[in-house]
Amino acid sequence: MNDFQDAPTPPTAANAPERLWFEDDGRTPNSRYPVLCYRGLTLADGSPADALEALFAHNGWPPQWRGGVFDYHHYHARAHETLGVARGQATLVLGGEGGRAIDLHARDVLVLPAGTGHCRHSASEDFELVAAYPPDQQNWDLCRPGDTDIATARATIAALTTPGNDPVGGAHGALTRDWCETNKPREL
């Protein structure tokens, strides 16, 4: 998508993301950065999955797969992740085993910093999402609380680069403001 006219529409102020914070619970590291939750994005006509993939790719987050979310608690230590709901609805638990239930609907997007626990609690039969990762983090891992050495996971997460672009808002999106080291959200 090099042609400006083909570029996806950036989010408006009405689509400013919710910011959700989750602390390290001793089994799931979570992150010092907030989860970003964009709601009800306006997408290009056609397939919502195609539109989400185009949006993420345009903003430097290559899409990797379409599908659902595992029904067990897990996190990724080697990659930040974005999940865009193409159709249906689901309730995910974010933040680990004692986390918070979040309802998601078609055209919602989550940006999960590495270490953020997530699990599918329930989903409609037609639930489908698109997943994308920063270009230098395409080899994501699957970590489960209690099965993964948390000290190693914390060190892996600390060594990750911060993406240069928000998968929804690009270079001027919420991620570039909320995850920047000079504006460190809070220490855990």
XYZ file of C-alpha atoms in Angstrom:
188
model
C 0.000 0.000 0.000
C 2.273 2.735 -1.207
C -0.443 4.820 -2.800
C -1.798 7.427 -0.341
C -5.322 6.965 -1.669
C -5.180 3.265 -0.738
C -3.991 3.925 2.809
C -6.391 2.797 5.552
C -8.233 5.524 7.393
C -6.516 6.325 10.707
C -8.600 6.206 13.878
C -10.427 9.333 14.957
C -10.570 10.843 18.434
C -13.732 8.806 18.922
C -11.549 5.719 18.473
C -8.943 6.683 21.069
C -8.063 3.438 22.838
C -8.902 2.428 26.354
C -5.754 1.813 28.407
C -5.792 -1.241 30.652
C -3.082 -1.940 33.246
C -2.148 -5.346 34.624
C 0.517 -6.022 37.226
C 2.883 -8.967 37.456
C 1.060 -11.570 39.578
C 4.048 -13.875 40.084
C 2.846 -16.309 37.385
C 2.052 -13.934 34.507
C 4.523 -11.058 34.053
C 2.152 -8.667 32.255
C 3.843 -5.352 31.385
C 4.767 -1.883 32.524
C 2.981 -0.753 29.337
C -0.806 -0.610 29.048
C -2.935 -2.854 26.881
C -4.563 -0.638 24.246
C -8.162 -1.439 23.340
C -9.580 0.287 20.264
C -13.367 -0.037 19.947
C -15.542 -0.056 16.824
C -13.023 1.027 14.193
C -14.340 2.205 10.863
C -12.935 -0.194 8.284
C -12.773 -0.185 4.498
C -15.623 -1.850 2.626
C -15.305 -5.562 1.978
C -13.987 -8.260 4.250
C -13.293 -6.965 7.793
C -10.442 -9.486 8.114
C -8.853 -8.172 4.906
C -9.331 -4.578 6.077
C -7.721 -5.287 9.461
C -4.799 -7.061 7.790
C -4.333 -4.097 5.448
C -4.453 -1.638 8.363
C -1.902 -3.584 10.406
C 0.419 -4.123 7.402
C 0.186 -0.448 6.452
C 1.341 0.445 9.973
C 4.280 -1.974 9.957
C 2.738 -4.934 11.818
C 2.717 -7.863 9.363
C -0.373 -10.044 9.869
C 0.445 -13.675 10.643
C -2.761 -15.600 11.116
C -6.553 -15.626 11.427
C -8.450 -17.648 14.003
C -9.445 -17.466 17.661
C -7.822 -17.233 21.077
C -6.761 -20.239 23.140
C -9.112 -21.123 25.993
C -6.236 -21.329 28.488
C -4.164 -18.574 30.077
C -1.010 -17.753 28.153
C 1.266 -14.888 27.152
C 4.093 -14.154 24.736
C 7.556 -13.200 26.006
C 9.208 -12.756 22.588
C 6.602 -10.551 20.920
C 4.082 -7.794 21.330
C 0.775 -8.808 19.694
C -2.227 -7.122 18.156
C -5.567 -8.882 17.794
C -8.275 -7.422 15.560
C -11.786 -8.857 15.769
C -13.024 -9.418 12.215
C -16.400 -10.902 13.132
C -18.403 -12.178 16.050
C -17.799 -11.419 19.690
C -15.831 -12.883 22.572
C -15.027 -12.366 26.204
C -11.313 -12.598 26.947
C -9.670 -12.592 30.344
C -6.626 -10.302 30.301
C -3.908 -10.073 32.919
C -3.562 -13.713 33.975
C -5.588 -16.171 35.995
C -6.958 -13.480 38.320
C -7.350 -10.976 35.476
C -10.196 -8.936 34.092
C -12.890 -10.026 31.620
C -13.068 -7.841 28.513
C -15.903 -8.061 25.976
C -14.810 -7.643 22.371
C -16.902 -7.205 19.227
C -16.264 -6.987 15.506
C -13.994 -4.034 14.615
C -12.359 -3.928 18.089
C -8.562 -4.188 18.290
C -6.345 -5.123 21.238
C -2.661 -4.251 21.374
C -1.044 -6.541 23.937
C 2.433 -5.711 25.217
C 4.649 -8.778 25.607
C 3.914 -10.633 28.839
C 0.217 -9.755 28.946
C -1.842 -12.764 29.936
C -4.857 -13.569 27.779
C -7.397 -16.366 27.540
C -10.727 -16.909 25.762
C -13.550 -17.194 28.287
C -16.333 -17.427 25.691
C -16.941 -16.632 22.027
C -19.672 -16.664 19.424
C -19.490 -19.441 16.826
C -18.528 -16.944 14.123
C -15.727 -15.318 16.177
C -12.662 -14.602 14.042
C -9.710 -12.367 14.603
C -6.568 -11.323 12.789
C -3.221 -11.381 14.613
C -0.133 -9.338 13.786
C 3.279 -8.751 15.338
C 6.092 -6.206 14.867
C 8.468 -7.121 12.014
C 11.342 -8.052 14.350
C 9.054 -10.205 16.531
C 7.519 -12.647 14.048
C 8.850 -15.677 15.970
C 6.454 -15.376 18.903
C 6.363 -17.942 21.672
C 3.631 -19.460 23.825
C 4.145 -19.237 27.586
C 1.774 -20.645 30.197
C 1.655 -19.560 33.842
C 3.308 -22.196 35.994
C 4.902 -23.964 32.989
C 7.238 -21.139 31.926
C 10.117 -19.891 34.060
C 8.881 -16.396 34.904
C 12.360 -14.969 35.576
C 13.467 -15.989 32.085
C 10.242 -14.608 30.606
C 10.755 -11.274 32.394
C 14.319 -11.007 31.039
C 13.168 -11.864 27.508
C 10.414 -9.239 27.671
C 12.811 -6.582 29.013
C 15.119 -7.152 26.017
C 12.379 -6.591 23.392
C 12.366 -3.496 21.241
C 9.403 -1.142 21.455
C 7.568 -0.984 18.106
C 7.987 2.244 16.155
C 4.357 2.283 15.049
C 0.975 1.634 16.600
C -0.776 -1.103 14.541
C -3.900 1.088 14.278
C -2.644 4.683 14.409
C 0.810 4.325 12.857
C 3.689 6.597 13.828
C 1.397 8.969 15.737
C -0.774 6.348 17.438
C -1.308 5.705 21.120
C 1.423 3.063 21.351
C 4.115 5.536 20.316
C 3.007 7.867 23.120
C 2.066 5.382 25.842
C 4.912 2.911 25.407
C 7.812 5.313 24.921
C 10.633 5.058 27.473
C 10.659 8.812 28.118
C 7.003 8.614 29.133
C 7.300 5.415 31.174
C 3.746 4.716 32.418
C 4.649 3.220 35.787
C 7.073 0.879 37.483
C 5.872 -2.526 38.590
